[in-house]
Coordinates of N, CA and C and ligand atoms in Angstrom, one line a residue:
X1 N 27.4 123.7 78.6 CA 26.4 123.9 77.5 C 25.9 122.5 77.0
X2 N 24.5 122.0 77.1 CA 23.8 120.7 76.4 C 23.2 121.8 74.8
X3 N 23.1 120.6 74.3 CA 22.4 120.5 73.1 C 21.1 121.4 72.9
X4 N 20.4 121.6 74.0 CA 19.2 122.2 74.1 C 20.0 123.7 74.3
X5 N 20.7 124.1 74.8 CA 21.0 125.4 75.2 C 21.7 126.1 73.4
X6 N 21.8 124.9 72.8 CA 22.4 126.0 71.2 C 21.4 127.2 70.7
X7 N 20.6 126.6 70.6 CA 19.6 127.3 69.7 C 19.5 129.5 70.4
X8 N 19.5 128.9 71.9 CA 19.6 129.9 72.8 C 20.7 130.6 72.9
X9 N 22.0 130.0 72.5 CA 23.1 130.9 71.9 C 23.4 131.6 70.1
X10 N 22.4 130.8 69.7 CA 22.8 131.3 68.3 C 21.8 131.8 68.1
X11 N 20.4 131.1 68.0 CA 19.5 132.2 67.7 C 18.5 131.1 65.9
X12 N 17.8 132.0 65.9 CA 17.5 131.8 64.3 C 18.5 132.2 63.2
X13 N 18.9 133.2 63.2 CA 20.1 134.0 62.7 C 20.9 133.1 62.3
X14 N 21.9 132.3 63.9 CA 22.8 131.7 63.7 C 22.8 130.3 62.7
X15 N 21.2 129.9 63.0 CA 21.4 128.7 62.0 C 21.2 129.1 60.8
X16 N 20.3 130.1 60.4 CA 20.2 130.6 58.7 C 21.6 130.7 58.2
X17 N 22.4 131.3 58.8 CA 24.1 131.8 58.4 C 24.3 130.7 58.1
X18 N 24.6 129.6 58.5 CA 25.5 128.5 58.7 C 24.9 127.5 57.7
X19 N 23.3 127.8 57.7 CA 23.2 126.5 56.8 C 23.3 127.2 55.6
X20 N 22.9 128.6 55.6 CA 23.2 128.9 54.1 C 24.9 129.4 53.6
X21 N 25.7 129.6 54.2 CA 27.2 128.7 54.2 C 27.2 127.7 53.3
X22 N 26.5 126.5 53.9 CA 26.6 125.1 53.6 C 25.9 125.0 52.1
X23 N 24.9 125.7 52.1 CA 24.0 125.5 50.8 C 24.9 126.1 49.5
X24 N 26.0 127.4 49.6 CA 26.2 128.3 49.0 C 27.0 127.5 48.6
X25 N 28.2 126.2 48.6 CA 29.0 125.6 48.3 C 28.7 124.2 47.6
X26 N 27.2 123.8 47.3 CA 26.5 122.6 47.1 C 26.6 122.5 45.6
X27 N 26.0 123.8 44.8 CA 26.0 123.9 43.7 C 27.0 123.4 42.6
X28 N 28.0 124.1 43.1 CA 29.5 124.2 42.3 C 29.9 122.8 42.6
X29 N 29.6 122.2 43.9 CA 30.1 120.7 43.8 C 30.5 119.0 43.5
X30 N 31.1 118.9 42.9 CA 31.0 117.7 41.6 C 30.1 116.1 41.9
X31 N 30.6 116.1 43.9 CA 30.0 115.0 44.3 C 28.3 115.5 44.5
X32 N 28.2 116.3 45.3 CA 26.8 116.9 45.8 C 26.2 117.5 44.7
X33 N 26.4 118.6 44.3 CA 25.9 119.0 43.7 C 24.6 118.5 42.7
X34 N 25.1 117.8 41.9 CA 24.2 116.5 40.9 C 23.0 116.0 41.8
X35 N 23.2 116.1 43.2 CA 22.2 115.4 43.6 C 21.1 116.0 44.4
X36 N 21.2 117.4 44.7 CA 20.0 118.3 45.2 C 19.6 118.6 44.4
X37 N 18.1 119.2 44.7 CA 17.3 119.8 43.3 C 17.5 121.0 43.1
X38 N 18.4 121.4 42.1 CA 18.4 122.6 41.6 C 17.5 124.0 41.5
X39 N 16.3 122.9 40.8 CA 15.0 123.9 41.3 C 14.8 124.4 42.3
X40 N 15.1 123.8 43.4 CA 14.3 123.7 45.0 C 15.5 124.2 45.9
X41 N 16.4 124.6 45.1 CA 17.5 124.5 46.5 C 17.4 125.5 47.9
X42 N 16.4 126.6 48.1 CA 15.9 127.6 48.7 C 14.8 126.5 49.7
X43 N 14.1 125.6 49.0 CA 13.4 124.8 50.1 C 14.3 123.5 50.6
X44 N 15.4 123.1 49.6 CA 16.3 122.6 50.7 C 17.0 122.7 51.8
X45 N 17.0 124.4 51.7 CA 17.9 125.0 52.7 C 17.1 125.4 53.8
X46 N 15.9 125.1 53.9 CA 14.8 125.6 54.9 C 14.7 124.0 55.6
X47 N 14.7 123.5 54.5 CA 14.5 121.4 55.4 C 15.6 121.6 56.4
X48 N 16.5 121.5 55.8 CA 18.0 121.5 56.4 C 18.4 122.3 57.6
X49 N 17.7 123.3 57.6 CA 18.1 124.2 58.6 C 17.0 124.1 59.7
X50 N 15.4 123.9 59.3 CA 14.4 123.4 60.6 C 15.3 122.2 61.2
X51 N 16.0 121.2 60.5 CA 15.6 120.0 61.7 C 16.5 119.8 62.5
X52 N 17.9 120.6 62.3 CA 19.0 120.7 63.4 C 18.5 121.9 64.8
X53 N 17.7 122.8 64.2 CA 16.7 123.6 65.1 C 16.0 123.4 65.9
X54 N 15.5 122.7 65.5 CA 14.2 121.6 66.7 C 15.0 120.9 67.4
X55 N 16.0 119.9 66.9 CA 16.9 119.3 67.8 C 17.7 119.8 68.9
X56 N 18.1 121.2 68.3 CA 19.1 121.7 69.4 C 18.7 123.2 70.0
X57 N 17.4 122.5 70.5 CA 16.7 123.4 71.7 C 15.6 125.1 70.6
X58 N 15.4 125.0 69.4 CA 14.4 125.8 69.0 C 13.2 125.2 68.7
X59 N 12.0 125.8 68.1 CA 10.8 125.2 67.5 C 11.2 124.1 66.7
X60 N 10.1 123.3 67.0 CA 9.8 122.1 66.5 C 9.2 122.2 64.5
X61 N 10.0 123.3 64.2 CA 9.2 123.2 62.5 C 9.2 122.2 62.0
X62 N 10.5 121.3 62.0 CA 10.8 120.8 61.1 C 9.5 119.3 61.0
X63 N 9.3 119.3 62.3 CA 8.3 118.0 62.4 C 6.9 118.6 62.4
X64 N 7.1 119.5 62.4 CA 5.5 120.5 62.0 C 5.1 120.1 60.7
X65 N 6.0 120.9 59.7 CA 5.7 120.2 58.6 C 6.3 119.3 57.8
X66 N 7.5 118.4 58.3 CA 7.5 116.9 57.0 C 7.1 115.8 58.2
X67 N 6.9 116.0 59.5 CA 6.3 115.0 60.1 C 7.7 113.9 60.7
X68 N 7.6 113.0 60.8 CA 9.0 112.2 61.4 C 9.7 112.1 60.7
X69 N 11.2 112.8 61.4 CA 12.2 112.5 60.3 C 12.8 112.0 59.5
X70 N 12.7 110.4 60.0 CA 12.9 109.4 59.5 C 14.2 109.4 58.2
X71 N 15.8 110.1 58.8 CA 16.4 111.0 58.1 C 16.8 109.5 56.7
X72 N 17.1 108.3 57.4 CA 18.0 107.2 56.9 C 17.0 107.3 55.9
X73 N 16.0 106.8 56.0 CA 14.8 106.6 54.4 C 14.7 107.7 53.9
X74 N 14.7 108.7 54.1 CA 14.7 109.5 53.1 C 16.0 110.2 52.5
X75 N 16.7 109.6 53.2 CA 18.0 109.8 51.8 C 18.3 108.6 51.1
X76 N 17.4 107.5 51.4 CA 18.0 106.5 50.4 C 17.6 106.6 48.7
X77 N 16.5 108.0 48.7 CA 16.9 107.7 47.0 C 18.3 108.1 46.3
X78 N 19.3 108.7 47.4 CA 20.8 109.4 46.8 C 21.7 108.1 47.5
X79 N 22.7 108.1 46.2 CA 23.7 106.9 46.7 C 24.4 107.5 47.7
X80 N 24.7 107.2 49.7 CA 25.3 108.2 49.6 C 26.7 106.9 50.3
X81 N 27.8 107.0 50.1 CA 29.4 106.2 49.9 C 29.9 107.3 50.9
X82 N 30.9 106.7 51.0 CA 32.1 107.4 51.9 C 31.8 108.6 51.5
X83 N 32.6 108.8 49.8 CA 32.8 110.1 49.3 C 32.0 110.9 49.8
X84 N 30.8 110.6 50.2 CA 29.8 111.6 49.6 C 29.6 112.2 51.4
X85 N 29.7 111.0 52.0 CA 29.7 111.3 53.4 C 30.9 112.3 54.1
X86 N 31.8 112.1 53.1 CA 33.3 113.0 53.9 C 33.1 114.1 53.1
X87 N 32.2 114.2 51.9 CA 32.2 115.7 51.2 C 31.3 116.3 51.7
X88 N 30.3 116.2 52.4 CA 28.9 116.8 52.7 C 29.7 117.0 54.0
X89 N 30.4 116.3 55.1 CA 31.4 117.1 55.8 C 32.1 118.0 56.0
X90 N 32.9 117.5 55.0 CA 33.9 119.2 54.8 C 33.1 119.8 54.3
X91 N 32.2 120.1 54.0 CA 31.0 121.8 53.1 C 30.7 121.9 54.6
X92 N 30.0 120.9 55.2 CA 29.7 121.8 56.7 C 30.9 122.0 57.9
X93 N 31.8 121.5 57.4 CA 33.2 122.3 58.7 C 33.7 123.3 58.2
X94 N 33.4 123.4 57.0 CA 33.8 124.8 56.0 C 32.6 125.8 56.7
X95 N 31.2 125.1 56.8 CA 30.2 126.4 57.1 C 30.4 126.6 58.2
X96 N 31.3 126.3 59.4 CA 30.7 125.8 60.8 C 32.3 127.2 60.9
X97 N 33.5 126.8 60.1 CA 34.6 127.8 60.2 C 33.7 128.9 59.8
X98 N 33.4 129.3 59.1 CA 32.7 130.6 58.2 C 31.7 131.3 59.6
X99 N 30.9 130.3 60.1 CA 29.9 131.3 60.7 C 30.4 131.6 62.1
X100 N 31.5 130.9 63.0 CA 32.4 131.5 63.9 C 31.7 131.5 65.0
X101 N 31.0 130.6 65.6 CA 30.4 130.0 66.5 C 31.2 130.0 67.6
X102 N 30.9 130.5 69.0 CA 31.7 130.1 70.3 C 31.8 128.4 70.5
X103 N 32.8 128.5 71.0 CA 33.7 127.0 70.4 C 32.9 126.0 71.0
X104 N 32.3 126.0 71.6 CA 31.4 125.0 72.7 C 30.3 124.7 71.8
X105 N 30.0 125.9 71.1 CA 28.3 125.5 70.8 C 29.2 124.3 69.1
X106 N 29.8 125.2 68.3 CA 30.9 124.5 67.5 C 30.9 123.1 67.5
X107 N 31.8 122.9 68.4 CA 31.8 121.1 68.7 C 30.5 120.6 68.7
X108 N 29.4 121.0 69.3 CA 28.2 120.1 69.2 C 27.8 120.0 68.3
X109 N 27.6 121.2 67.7 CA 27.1 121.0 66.0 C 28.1 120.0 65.3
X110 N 29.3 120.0 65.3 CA 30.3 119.5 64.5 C 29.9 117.7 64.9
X111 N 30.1 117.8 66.2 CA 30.2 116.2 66.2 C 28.2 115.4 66.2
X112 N 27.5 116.2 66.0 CA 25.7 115.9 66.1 C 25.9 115.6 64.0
X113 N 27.1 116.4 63.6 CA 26.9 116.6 61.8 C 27.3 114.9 61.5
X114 N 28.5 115.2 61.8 CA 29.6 114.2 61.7 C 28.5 112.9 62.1
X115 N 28.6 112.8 63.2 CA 27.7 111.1 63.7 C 26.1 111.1 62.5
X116 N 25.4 112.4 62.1 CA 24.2 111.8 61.5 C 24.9 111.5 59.8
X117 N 25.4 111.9 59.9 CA 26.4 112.0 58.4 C 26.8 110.4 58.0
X118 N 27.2 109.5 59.4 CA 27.7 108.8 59.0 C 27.1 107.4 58.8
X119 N 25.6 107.7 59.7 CA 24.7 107.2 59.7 C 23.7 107.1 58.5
X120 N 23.9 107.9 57.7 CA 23.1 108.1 56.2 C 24.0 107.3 55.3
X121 N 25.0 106.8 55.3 CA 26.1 106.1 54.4 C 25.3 104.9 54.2
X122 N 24.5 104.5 52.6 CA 23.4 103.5 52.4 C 24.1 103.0 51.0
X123 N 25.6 103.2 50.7 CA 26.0 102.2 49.4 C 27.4 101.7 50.1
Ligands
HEM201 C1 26.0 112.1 54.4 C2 25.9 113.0 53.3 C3 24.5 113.6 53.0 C4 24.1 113.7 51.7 C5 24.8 113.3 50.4 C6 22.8 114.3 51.8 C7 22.0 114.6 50.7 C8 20.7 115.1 50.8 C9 19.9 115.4 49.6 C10 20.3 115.3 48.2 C11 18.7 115.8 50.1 C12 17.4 116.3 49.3 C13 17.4 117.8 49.4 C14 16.0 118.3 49.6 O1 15.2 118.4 48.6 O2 15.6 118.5 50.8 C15 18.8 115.8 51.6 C16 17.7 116.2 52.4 C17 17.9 116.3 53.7 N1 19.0 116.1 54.5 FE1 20.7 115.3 53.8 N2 22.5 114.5 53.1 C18 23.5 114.1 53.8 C19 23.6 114.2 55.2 C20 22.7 114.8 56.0 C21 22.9 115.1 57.4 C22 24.2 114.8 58.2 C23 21.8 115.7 57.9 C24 21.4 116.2 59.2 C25 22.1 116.3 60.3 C26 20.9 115.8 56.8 C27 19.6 116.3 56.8 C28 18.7 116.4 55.8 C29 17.4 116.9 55.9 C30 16.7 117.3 57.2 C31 16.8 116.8 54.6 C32 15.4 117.1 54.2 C33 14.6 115.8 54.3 C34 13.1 116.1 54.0 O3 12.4 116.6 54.9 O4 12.7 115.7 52.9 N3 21.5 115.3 55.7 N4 20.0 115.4 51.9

């Protein structure tokens, strides 16, 4: 299985589950939390879940509508540190256990999270 073939095992479904997993645990949390928009967090969870979609073999939404990702600049208005990097981690190995993924597709997601994760680390 490549990267392009996920989308084709999980589906739309599969990513809505998973990212809203990940979203459902954001609130309550002391690092994260503070730093999503409360207001907005229903169109957070739609950014979030287009642009791993397009990447891994579905429609291209997410560049439909915010255009190039350009993920590093636009999280530089959040400090994000280790902490924040290993906690936005464990919320998504938490979502990734939760939504029960055939183990193949799993690892890709897991290690595509992990490597952009650590790439966003800007304090
Ligand atoms: C390393 C820890 C991370 C932190 C603390 C963090 C935090 C945030 C915050 C606070 C937002 C703004 C929410 C919104 O209004 O959309 C955001 C947006 C976003 N994040 Fe992260 N993020 C992290 C890692 C990641 C990773 C690993 C990915 C993808 C694999 C990702 C993808 C996105 C996307 C696609 C958006 C929406 C950007 C836009 O179109 O405006 N983030 N992130």
């Amino acid at each position: 299985m490549t990267e392009e073939d996920v989308y084709g095992a999980i589906g739309e479904e599969g990513f809505t589950r998973l990212i809203h997993a990940f979203y459902a645990q954001v609130p309550g949390d002391p690092i994260l939390g503070p730093m999503y928009p409360q207001d907005d967090l229903a169109g957070a969870e739609e950014r979030l879940r287009d642009f791993p979609i397009g990447r891994f073999g579905g429609p291209q939404r997410y560049i439909e509508r915010r255009g190039h990702p350009r993920l590093r600049m636009r999280h530089m208005p959040f400090a994000i540190d280790e902490a924040a990097r290993n906690r936005w981690v464990r919320l998504m190995d938490r979502a990734l256990e939760e939504a029960r993924f055939p183990d193949e597709v799993t690892t890709l997601l897991r290690e595509f999270f992990h490597g952009v994760a650590t790439f966003m680390i800007n304090k």
